[in-house]
Each structure stands twice: as structure tokens, then as C-alpha cells.
Tab-separated table of C-alpha atoms and ligand atoms in Angstrom:
chain	number	residue	atom	x	y	z
B	1	MET	CA	8.998	25.048	12.955
B	2	GLY	CA	8.151	24.941	16.834
B	3	ASP	CA	8.955	21.455	19.374
B	4	THR	CA	5.562	19.395	17.996
B	5	LYS	CA	7.904	19.888	14.050
B	6	SER	CA	10.765	19.016	15.366
B	7	THR	CA	9.381	16.043	16.985
B	8	GLY	CA	6.973	15.243	14.650
B	9	GLU	CA	4.689	14.179	16.908
B	10	GLY	CA	2.145	15.333	18.490
B	11	ASN	CA	2.028	14.172	21.493
B	12	SER	CA	5.310	13.830	22.175
B	13	ALA	CA	7.613	15.391	25.433
B	14	LEU	CA	10.832	16.597	23.445
B	15	GLY	CA	12.873	18.423	26.989
B	16	LYS	CA	12.679	15.915	28.874
B	17	LYS	CA	15.106	13.046	28.838
B	18	SER	CA	12.969	10.342	27.805
B	19	PHE	CA	10.408	10.382	24.683
B	20	LYS	CA	6.749	9.298	25.433
B	21	ARG	CA	4.097	9.076	23.456
B	22	SER	CA	0.482	9.277	24.629
B	23	LYS	CA	-2.699	7.776	24.003
B	24	SER	CA	-4.697	9.331	21.293
B	25	HIS	CA	-7.263	11.684	22.538
B	26	PHE	CA	-10.105	10.755	20.454
B	27	ALA	CA	-10.712	6.657	21.260
B	28	ASP	CA	-14.105	6.718	20.078
B	29	ARG	CA	-14.996	4.067	17.800
B	30	VAL	CA	-16.747	3.031	14.357
B	31	THR	CA	-18.131	-0.765	14.767
B	32	ALA	CA	-21.232	-2.545	13.194
B	33	ASP	CA	-23.562	-2.070	16.316
B	34	GLY	CA	-22.515	2.096	16.647
B	35	ARG	CA	-22.494	1.646	20.139
B	36	ASP	CA	-20.122	5.433	20.682
B	37	GLY	CA	-22.814	6.315	17.568
B	38	TRP	CA	-20.321	5.779	14.340
B	39	PRO	CA	-21.490	2.480	12.721
B	40	VAL	CA	-19.972	1.506	10.133
B	41	ALA	CA	-21.065	2.881	6.532
B	42	ALA	CA	-20.096	2.864	3.016
B	43	GLY	CA	-18.806	6.071	2.177
B	44	ARG	CA	-20.068	7.539	5.446
B	45	TYR	CA	-15.872	8.077	6.685
B	46	ARG	CA	-12.830	9.202	5.114
B	47	LEU	CA	-9.697	7.879	5.985
B	48	VAL	CA	-7.439	10.925	6.129
B	49	VAL	CA	-3.267	8.893	6.305
B	50	SER	CA	0.420	10.168	5.720
B	51	ARG	CA	2.460	7.478	3.853
B	52	ALA	CA	5.199	8.524	5.356
B	53	CYS	CA	3.427	7.582	9.130
B	54	PRO	CA	4.092	4.153	10.262
B	55	TRP	CA	0.640	3.949	12.312
B	56	ALA	CA	-1.032	5.954	9.736
B	57	SER	CA	0.054	3.154	6.958
B	58	ARG	CA	-1.405	0.434	9.133
B	59	ALA	CA	-4.568	1.251	8.331
B	60	VAL	CA	-3.442	1.912	4.350
B	61	ILE	CA	-2.537	-1.478	4.467
B	62	SER	CA	-5.428	-3.341	6.075
B	63	ARG	CA	-8.115	-1.223	4.010
B	64	ARG	CA	-5.443	-2.572	0.746
B	65	LEU	CA	-6.215	-5.965	2.228
B	66	LEU	CA	-9.302	-5.823	3.181
B	67	GLY	CA	-10.842	-4.413	0.209
B	68	LEU	CA	-11.809	-1.414	1.722
B	69	GLU	CA	-11.020	1.309	-0.733
B	70	GLU	CA	-15.397	1.854	-1.704
B	71	ALA	CA	-16.790	1.536	1.701
B	72	LEU	CA	-13.632	4.062	3.110
B	73	PRO	CA	-11.775	7.127	1.106
B	74	MET	CA	-8.703	7.331	1.400
B	75	ALA	CA	-7.525	11.448	1.304
B	76	VAL	CA	-3.183	11.718	2.098
B	77	THR	CA	-1.449	14.628	3.853
B	78	ASP	CA	1.579	16.128	2.091
B	79	PRO	CA	4.402	14.461	4.030
B	80	ILE	CA	5.640	17.688	5.323
B	81	GLN	CA	3.205	19.675	7.516
B	82	ASP	CA	4.033	22.892	8.207
B	83	ASP	CA	2.580	25.306	12.026
B	84	ARG	CA	-0.677	24.309	11.262
B	85	SER	CA	-0.038	20.549	10.895
B	86	TRP	CA	-1.032	18.359	8.231
B	87	ARG	CA	-1.882	19.854	5.383
B	88	PHE	CA	-4.008	18.497	1.796
B	89	THR	CA	-1.539	20.809	-0.542
B	90	LEU	CA	-1.739	17.817	-2.573
B	91	ASP	CA	-4.743	18.198	-3.731
B	92	PRO	CA	-6.431	20.713	-6.246
B	93	GLY	CA	-6.450	23.803	-4.657
B	94	GLY	CA	-4.536	22.771	-1.879
B	95	ARG	CA	-8.120	21.287	-0.192
B	96	ASP	CA	-9.181	18.027	0.367
B	97	PRO	CA	-11.486	17.396	-2.620
B	98	VAL	CA	-14.617	15.395	-0.308
B	99	LEU	CA	-13.866	16.922	3.639
B	100	GLY	CA	-13.284	20.172	1.662
B	101	ILE	CA	-10.724	21.838	4.067
B	102	ARG	CA	-6.507	22.932	4.239
B	103	TYR	CA	-5.607	21.056	7.524
B	104	LEU	CA	-6.740	18.371	8.864
B	105	ALA	CA	-6.420	20.473	11.991
B	106	GLU	CA	-9.641	22.129	10.622
B	107	ALA	CA	-11.840	18.441	11.639
B	108	TYR	CA	-9.733	18.051	15.096
B	109	GLU	CA	-11.298	21.752	15.519
B	110	ALA	CA	-14.765	20.995	14.589
B	111	ARG	CA	-14.653	17.872	17.085
B	112	GLU	CA	-13.303	19.648	19.465
B	113	PRO	CA	-11.953	23.659	19.778
B	114	GLY	CA	-8.453	23.859	21.470
B	115	ALA	CA	-8.629	19.483	21.690
B	116	PRO	CA	-4.940	18.839	23.624
B	117	GLY	CA	-2.449	16.181	21.967
B	118	GLY	CA	-1.791	18.061	18.692
B	119	VAL	CA	-2.911	16.759	15.033
B	120	SER	CA	-2.354	13.508	14.032
B	121	VAL	CA	-2.518	10.603	11.519
B	122	PRO	CA	-3.996	8.625	10.174
B	123	ALA	CA	-7.674	10.024	11.696
B	124	VAL	CA	-10.945	9.330	10.231
B	125	VAL	CA	-13.091	11.868	9.829
B	126	ASP	CA	-17.399	12.062	9.438
B	127	VAL	CA	-17.924	13.639	6.092
B	128	ALA	CA	-21.449	14.821	6.343
B	129	SER	CA	-20.130	17.061	9.569
B	130	GLY	CA	-16.462	17.342	8.897
B	131	ARG	CA	-15.932	15.680	12.277
B	132	LEU	CA	-12.868	14.014	13.318
B	133	VAL	CA	-13.616	10.446	14.624
B	134	THR	CA	-11.230	8.665	16.615
B	135	ASN	CA	-7.280	9.001	15.658
B	136	ASP	CA	-7.087	5.560	17.633
B	137	TYR	CA	-4.039	3.988	15.479
B	138	GLN	CA	-4.063	0.892	17.723
B	139	GLN	CA	-7.621	0.042	17.726
B	140	LEU	CA	-8.470	1.510	14.077
B	141	THR	CA	-6.660	-1.499	12.354
B	142	LEU	CA	-8.530	-4.606	14.460
B	143	ASP	CA	-11.876	-2.606	13.923
B	144	LEU	CA	-10.817	-2.697	10.091
B	145	ALA	CA	-10.367	-6.595	10.202
B	146	THR	CA	-13.348	-6.986	12.767
B	147	GLU	CA	-16.614	-4.658	12.739
B	148	TRP	CA	-15.958	-4.020	8.902
B	149	ARG	CA	-16.554	-7.406	8.341
B	150	ASP	CA	-19.666	-6.828	6.045
B	151	LEU	CA	-18.298	-4.354	3.359
B	152	HIS	CA	-15.226	-6.368	3.056
B	153	ARG	CA	-14.170	-7.546	-0.354
B	154	GLU	CA	-14.576	-11.316	-1.510
B	155	GLY	CA	-11.757	-13.182	-0.157
B	156	ALA	CA	-10.348	-10.333	2.472
B	157	PRO	CA	-8.194	-12.748	4.129
B	158	ASP	CA	-9.135	-12.463	8.419
B	159	LEU	CA	-6.368	-9.749	9.877
B	160	TYR	CA	-7.154	-11.118	13.700
B	161	PRO	CA	-8.349	-14.238	13.501
B	162	GLU	CA	-10.644	-14.823	16.821
B	163	GLY	CA	-8.111	-18.561	18.044
B	164	LEU	CA	-5.040	-16.927	17.563
B	165	ARG	CA	-5.476	-13.213	19.152
B	166	ASP	CA	-3.689	-13.506	22.402
B	167	GLU	CA	-0.483	-14.867	20.334
B	168	ILE	CA	-1.485	-11.779	18.254
B	169	ASP	CA	-1.702	-8.655	21.192
B	170	GLU	CA	0.936	-10.902	22.738
B	171	VAL	CA	3.691	-9.982	19.641
B	172	VAL	CA	2.222	-7.146	18.952
B	173	GLU	CA	3.151	-5.840	22.191
B	174	GLU	CA	6.364	-6.764	22.346
B	175	VAL	CA	6.526	-5.447	18.590
B	176	TYR	CA	5.449	-1.893	19.531
B	177	GLU	CA	7.616	-1.368	23.124
B	178	ASP	CA	10.400	-2.578	21.518
B	179	VAL	CA	10.338	-1.807	17.248
B	180	ASN	CA	7.917	0.434	16.725
B	181	ASN	CA	8.196	2.586	19.306
B	182	GLY	CA	11.842	1.930	19.749
B	183	VAL	CA	12.882	3.430	16.763
B	184	TYR	CA	11.420	6.696	17.975
B	185	ARG	CA	12.843	6.309	21.372
B	186	ALA	CA	16.105	6.363	19.980
B	187	GLY	CA	15.864	8.837	17.216
B	188	PHE	CA	14.084	11.505	19.940
B	189	ALA	CA	16.310	10.419	23.446
B	190	THR	CA	17.612	13.549	24.398
B	191	GLY	CA	20.255	11.501	26.536
B	192	GLN	CA	22.957	9.179	25.655
B	193	GLU	CA	21.970	6.627	28.234
B	194	GLU	CA	17.642	7.124	27.159
B	195	TYR	CA	19.814	6.140	23.672
B	196	GLU	CA	21.503	3.765	24.368
B	197	ALA	CA	18.753	1.539	25.810
B	198	ALA	CA	15.974	1.941	23.285
B	199	TYR	CA	18.843	1.312	20.699
B	200	GLU	CA	19.939	-1.978	22.554
B	201	GLY	CA	15.914	-2.904	22.909
B	202	VAL	CA	15.364	-3.126	19.235
B	203	PHE	CA	18.378	-5.120	18.597
B	204	ARG	CA	17.344	-6.991	21.128
B	205	ARG	CA	14.127	-8.313	19.461
B	206	LEU	CA	14.959	-7.608	16.113
B	207	GLU	CA	17.151	-10.724	17.204
B	208	LEU	CA	14.665	-12.381	18.451
B	209	LEU	CA	12.256	-11.968	15.360
B	210	SER	CA	14.561	-13.101	13.010
B	211	GLY	CA	15.194	-16.220	15.325
B	212	ARG	CA	10.662	-16.531	14.741
B	213	LEU	CA	10.703	-16.657	11.433
B	214	ALA	CA	13.574	-18.338	10.712
B	215	GLU	CA	11.579	-21.511	10.457
B	216	ARG	CA	7.742	-20.054	9.594
B	217	ARG	CA	7.006	-17.416	6.924
B	218	TYR	CA	4.078	-15.123	9.378
B	219	LEU	CA	4.572	-13.890	13.062
B	220	VAL	CA	1.494	-15.511	13.364
B	221	GLY	CA	-0.354	-18.932	11.999
B	222	ASP	CA	0.889	-19.613	8.262
B	223	THR	CA	-1.275	-16.826	6.982
B	224	ILE	CA	-0.546	-12.946	7.603
B	225	THR	CA	-2.271	-11.177	10.149
B	226	GLU	CA	-1.615	-7.881	12.253
B	227	ALA	CA	1.534	-8.562	13.889
B	228	ASP	CA	3.520	-8.772	10.123
B	229	ILE	CA	0.953	-5.613	9.819
B	230	ARG	CA	2.900	-3.997	12.164
B	231	LEU	CA	6.256	-5.614	11.755
B	232	PHE	CA	6.265	-4.338	8.130
B	233	THR	CA	5.748	-0.895	8.864
B	234	THR	CA	8.716	-0.381	10.635
B	235	LEU	CA	10.976	-2.478	8.809
B	236	VAL	CA	9.791	-0.880	4.971
B	237	ARG	CA	11.062	2.176	7.003
B	238	PHE	CA	14.440	1.138	8.257
B	239	ASP	CA	17.282	1.728	6.305
B	240	ALA	CA	15.977	4.514	5.170
B	241	VAL	CA	14.664	6.658	7.895
B	242	TYR	CA	15.626	4.787	11.160
B	243	HIS	CA	18.882	3.634	10.132
B	244	GLY	CA	20.740	7.132	9.825
B	245	HIS	CA	18.067	9.756	11.255
B	246	PHE	CA	17.536	7.925	14.444
B	247	LYS	CA	20.562	6.129	14.868
B	248	CYS	CA	19.830	2.788	14.521
B	249	ASN	CA	23.108	1.611	13.172
B	250	ARG	CA	24.186	-1.727	14.473
B	251	HIS	CA	23.474	-2.823	10.883
B	252	LYS	CA	20.493	-2.819	8.384
B	253	LEU	CA	17.580	-4.458	7.690
B	254	THR	CA	19.041	-5.923	3.806
B	255	GLU	CA	21.773	-7.040	6.811
B	256	ASP	CA	19.652	-9.518	8.397
B	257	PRO	CA	18.695	-12.713	6.201
B	258	VAL	CA	15.721	-13.720	7.870
B	259	LEU	CA	13.596	-10.520	8.056
B	260	TRP	CA	14.698	-8.791	5.058
B	261	ALA	CA	13.768	-11.850	3.451
B	262	TYR	CA	10.753	-11.743	5.108
B	263	ALA	CA	10.708	-7.865	4.832
B	264	ARG	CA	10.702	-7.959	0.586
B	265	ASP	CA	8.644	-11.135	1.366
B	266	LEU	CA	5.156	-8.736	2.636
B	267	TYR	CA	6.636	-5.952	0.081
B	268	GLN	CA	6.226	-7.657	-2.353
B	269	THR	CA	2.156	-8.969	-1.428
B	270	PRO	CA	-0.077	-7.323	-3.138
B	271	GLY	CA	-1.833	-4.403	-0.493
B	272	PHE	CA	2.014	-3.933	0.907
B	273	GLY	CA	4.422	-2.932	-0.747
B	274	ASP	CA	1.740	-1.339	-3.779
B	275	THR	CA	1.064	1.522	-0.548
B	276	VAL	CA	4.925	1.980	0.194
B	277	ASP	CA	5.892	5.733	-0.689
B	278	PHE	CA	9.979	5.891	0.265
B	279	ASP	CA	9.941	9.571	-1.354
B	280	HIS	CA	7.334	10.663	1.561
B	281	ILE	CA	8.817	8.774	3.852
B	282	LYS	CA	12.504	10.486	3.308
B	283	ARG	CA	10.553	13.967	2.405
B	284	HIS	CA	8.755	13.702	6.264
B	285	TYR	CA	11.491	12.342	7.818
B	286	TYR	CA	14.642	13.816	7.068
B	287	GLN	CA	12.250	17.320	6.402
B	288	VAL	CA	10.463	17.759	9.832
B	289	HIS	CA	12.634	17.239	12.149
B	290	GLU	CA	14.950	19.502	12.103
B	291	GLY	CA	16.039	19.208	15.815
B	292	ILE	CA	17.482	15.966	15.238
B	293	ASN	CA	18.683	17.231	11.354
B	294	PRO	CA	18.990	20.924	11.245
B	295	THR	CA	19.928	21.557	7.260
B	296	ARG	CA	17.281	19.901	6.100
B	297	ILE	CA	18.988	17.448	4.282
B	298	VAL	CA	17.626	14.571	2.748
B	299	PRO	CA	19.555	11.691	1.570
B	300	LEU	CA	19.752	9.898	-2.122
B	301	GLY	CA	20.159	6.621	-0.928
B	302	PRO	CA	19.611	3.988	0.334
B	303	ASP	CA	19.680	1.438	-3.714
B	304	LEU	CA	15.572	0.601	-2.862
B	305	SER	CA	16.007	-2.340	-6.052
B	306	GLY	CA	16.737	-4.751	-4.051
B	307	TRP	CA	12.712	-4.934	-2.272
B	308	LEU	CA	11.987	-5.981	-5.747
B	309	THR	CA	14.472	-8.890	-5.844
B	310	SER	CA	12.856	-12.587	-5.039
B	311	HIS	CA	13.047	-13.459	-1.215
B	312	GLY	CA	12.712	-17.225	-1.680
B	313	ARG	CA	10.292	-17.388	1.297
B	314	GLU	CA	7.794	-19.532	-0.545
B	315	GLU	CA	9.681	-22.160	0.870
B	316	LEU	CA	8.116	-21.841	4.016
B	317	GLY	CA	4.945	-23.103	3.185
B	318	GLY	CA	1.947	-20.903	4.813
B	319	ARG	CA	-0.852	-19.349	2.787
B	320	PRO	CA	-0.343	-15.299	2.522
B	321	PHE	CA	-4.249	-15.109	2.362
B	322	GLY	CA	-5.659	-18.431	4.052
B	323	ASP	CA	-8.599	-19.231	2.545
B	324	GLY	CA	-8.984	-15.942	0.509
B	325	SER	CA	-7.588	-14.301	-2.570
B	326	PRO	CA	-4.751	-10.990	-3.154
B	327	PRO	CA	-6.426	-7.852	-3.208
B	328	GLY	CA	-6.674	-7.098	-7.053
B	329	PRO	CA	-4.980	-3.554	-8.643
B	330	VAL	CA	-4.477	-0.438	-6.712
B	331	ARG	CA	-7.313	1.960	-7.595
B	332	GLU	CA	-7.201	4.828	-9.663
B	333	GLY	CA	-5.574	7.693	-8.352
B	334	GLU	CA	-4.071	5.776	-5.637
B	335	GLU	CA	-0.969	4.820	-7.313
B	336	VAL	CA	2.246	5.779	-5.229
B	337	PRO	CA	4.296	7.996	-7.812
B	338	ALA	CA	7.401	6.752	-9.630
B	339	ALA	CA	9.202	8.901	-7.282
B	340	GLY	CA	8.356	6.915	-4.053
B	341	ARG	CA	9.025	3.250	-5.869
B	342	PRO	CA	11.987	1.173	-6.315
P	404	GSH	N1	0.871	10.418	18.099
P	404	GSH	C1	-0.701	9.434	17.654
P	404	GSH	C2	0.153	8.538	16.823
P	404	GSH	C3	0.184	8.976	15.583
P	404	GSH	C4	1.520	9.677	15.415
P	404	GSH	O1	2.029	9.893	16.033
P	404	GSH	N2	1.474	10.496	13.602
P	404	GSH	C5	2.801	11.422	13.691
P	404	GSH	C6	2.842	10.941	12.173
P	404	GSH	S1	4.260	9.836	12.347
P	404	GSH	C7	1.430	12.388	13.620
P	404	GSH	O2	0.397	12.919	13.371
P	404	GSH	N3	2.258	13.506	14.588
P	404	GSH	C8	1.917	14.621	14.985
P	404	GSH	C9	2.815	15.665	14.542
P	404	GSH	O3	3.227	14.881	13.704
P	404	GSH	O4	2.830	17.168	14.138
P	404	GSH	C10	-1.341	9.070	19.287
P	404	GSH	O5	-0.770	9.162	20.176
P	404	GSH	O6	-2.320	9.443	18.325
């Protein structure tokens, strides 16, 4: 496997002192008015994800919370990339049954042969043409919450409420810089100083977030928002991969009572934990990043049973879905296999 696989991040600059995540190359948006040529339409697109990937997992959670499963069908890749990147080896015959392709790279090629920036998930693919539409994970969930509104289920929460957008934007920016991407900067650092700066940033921010969440159930307002989804996807991976593999080991998530309870509360909320596959997460990080883990041995721990224990956060109040309701059961065929659950 080459450098791309050893970092697992197609756009990273391995070999330099600092890990850099470049912008998504395909930033078209699927919108209600179709201004980029991609109108919201039920069944027109396929969402390609890896359950291992924190950026893709945001979209998987939003899709469930908003009830977009029928409107935006999903393809789950093998957590282990090969030299051609993400592949559909979990599907019969190794092909995605709808797109008919073996590698996600084929959709990228169909859109722009030889495009720079690597092949990343999440990716939205236009089913009829087989062409990639977007891999802009930052915008994707915001668009699912707002532009796809006509196709939301009844009782879907407002994940990006207009009156709270400034605050959400501010929180997610800090969380992205120090936490979501901070763990990657620590894990892929190739110099001591770089690693230490990232490590300090991760734990400084986690401490602030822990303080913020001590008295309030959710990050912004009193309902689940985009901000909680983005913090959750890093927290749920913390002890399984970031603490050991990425050397973010000042303490474990389970050693911060507030953040651990907050993460468990979300994990146990329909739409969050039922999308998480710890088996995919561990195998992806420990087997793909050979530069960090040359033996590719996947650790057996940590013990996951704590994720299902009571968290006591109901006492803080909050209305998880606001005036809406939780999503129903996971769609048939989309259940996380037993190997990936506590
Ligand atoms: N790097 C992507 C963000 C999403 C991302 O980094 N996804 C990872 C998986 S967590 C990926 O697909 N990396 C490409 C690879 O590993 O080849 C982008 O800038 O658009």
C-alpha cells in the first residue's frame, strides 16, 4: 500500500511535518432548486459511506435522524481500502447492486478522469449517470438538514435551526479544528512538536466542551443539532482508535464523566448508536494506516459494554427531537452486524 493508504486520508501531505486536510474537490451541492444541476429528488442519488469514517458517519446519522433512508439510499464500503481505495466487497459479487461498480473510484473517474484529491467518503453519486456529485462532507449534512426538507420524515428534528446557526457554526468550527481534525493531526504527525501541539489542542478543547456540557444536555439549544452529530462521531471513536492508535492518551473518554455520559446519551438515542460499527472502525484504522501500525494487528479492546449503561443525562432536561420524534427502527439490510456492536 502506498502513502495514501498509510494515512487513510487521500488529501493529506505525509512526509511534511504537518498533517494537512485539503478541501473537497467536488463541491457541487444537491439543493431544492437544483442550482448546481443537482436537484433534490427521491431515489436519484446514492450515498456511499464507510462506517469507519467519522466524516461519512455524520451523513449516516443525519440521514437516519431525518428519515431520508428511502429518498437517499446508502452503499456501505468495505472498511479496508486497497490500492484503488474504497471497494464494494461487502456486496454480492463485489459490486454495488445499484451502481454496478466495484470501486468508488469508478464514480470519481466517470465525473472527472484523473481528478486530484483522491477518492474519499462520504460521496454522493448520481445513479443514472454513475457520476460523483459531491464529496464535500462539511456541506453535505447541512444540505440534508435544510435542502432536503421536503423529503424528511414526519417528526424529523431541525438539526440546523435558523435562530441557532451562528452558535452552531462557531461550535462546529472549534470542534473541527481541535477535536475532529485535531486527533488526525496528532495521529499523523511526523514530528514531536507537531504531535504535542495537536494533542494539547485536543484535550484543551475536550476540557472546555466537558465544562459546557456539565449543565446542559446538548451543545447548542436544548435539542440535538448538527453540532452534537459532529462531536459524537469523534467521541465514539475515541477510546477504540484515537486514544491508542493516534496517541491521544492523556485520558480516555470513559475517564471524563461528563463527556462519557454525553456520548452514551447520544449513542443510546435512535439514529446514533444504531449506525456505529466498532468492528469497521477498528479494522479500518489499525489495518489501513500501516505507517502508524506496521503489524496491522487490531487490538481486542476496549470493552464496549459501557456504551449501553445508563447515563443519567435526562435530569438535565432537553428535548432530544424538539417538537419532533425519534426515528423508527433501522431499515432492513442496514443493521450493524453483531461484531460491530457492544
Ligand atoms: N479527505 C476528504 C474528507 C473525508 C475523508 O477524509 N474521508 C476519508 C475516510 S475517513 C477518506 O475517504 N480518505 C481517502 C482515502 O483513505 O483514500 C475530503 O477532504 O474530502
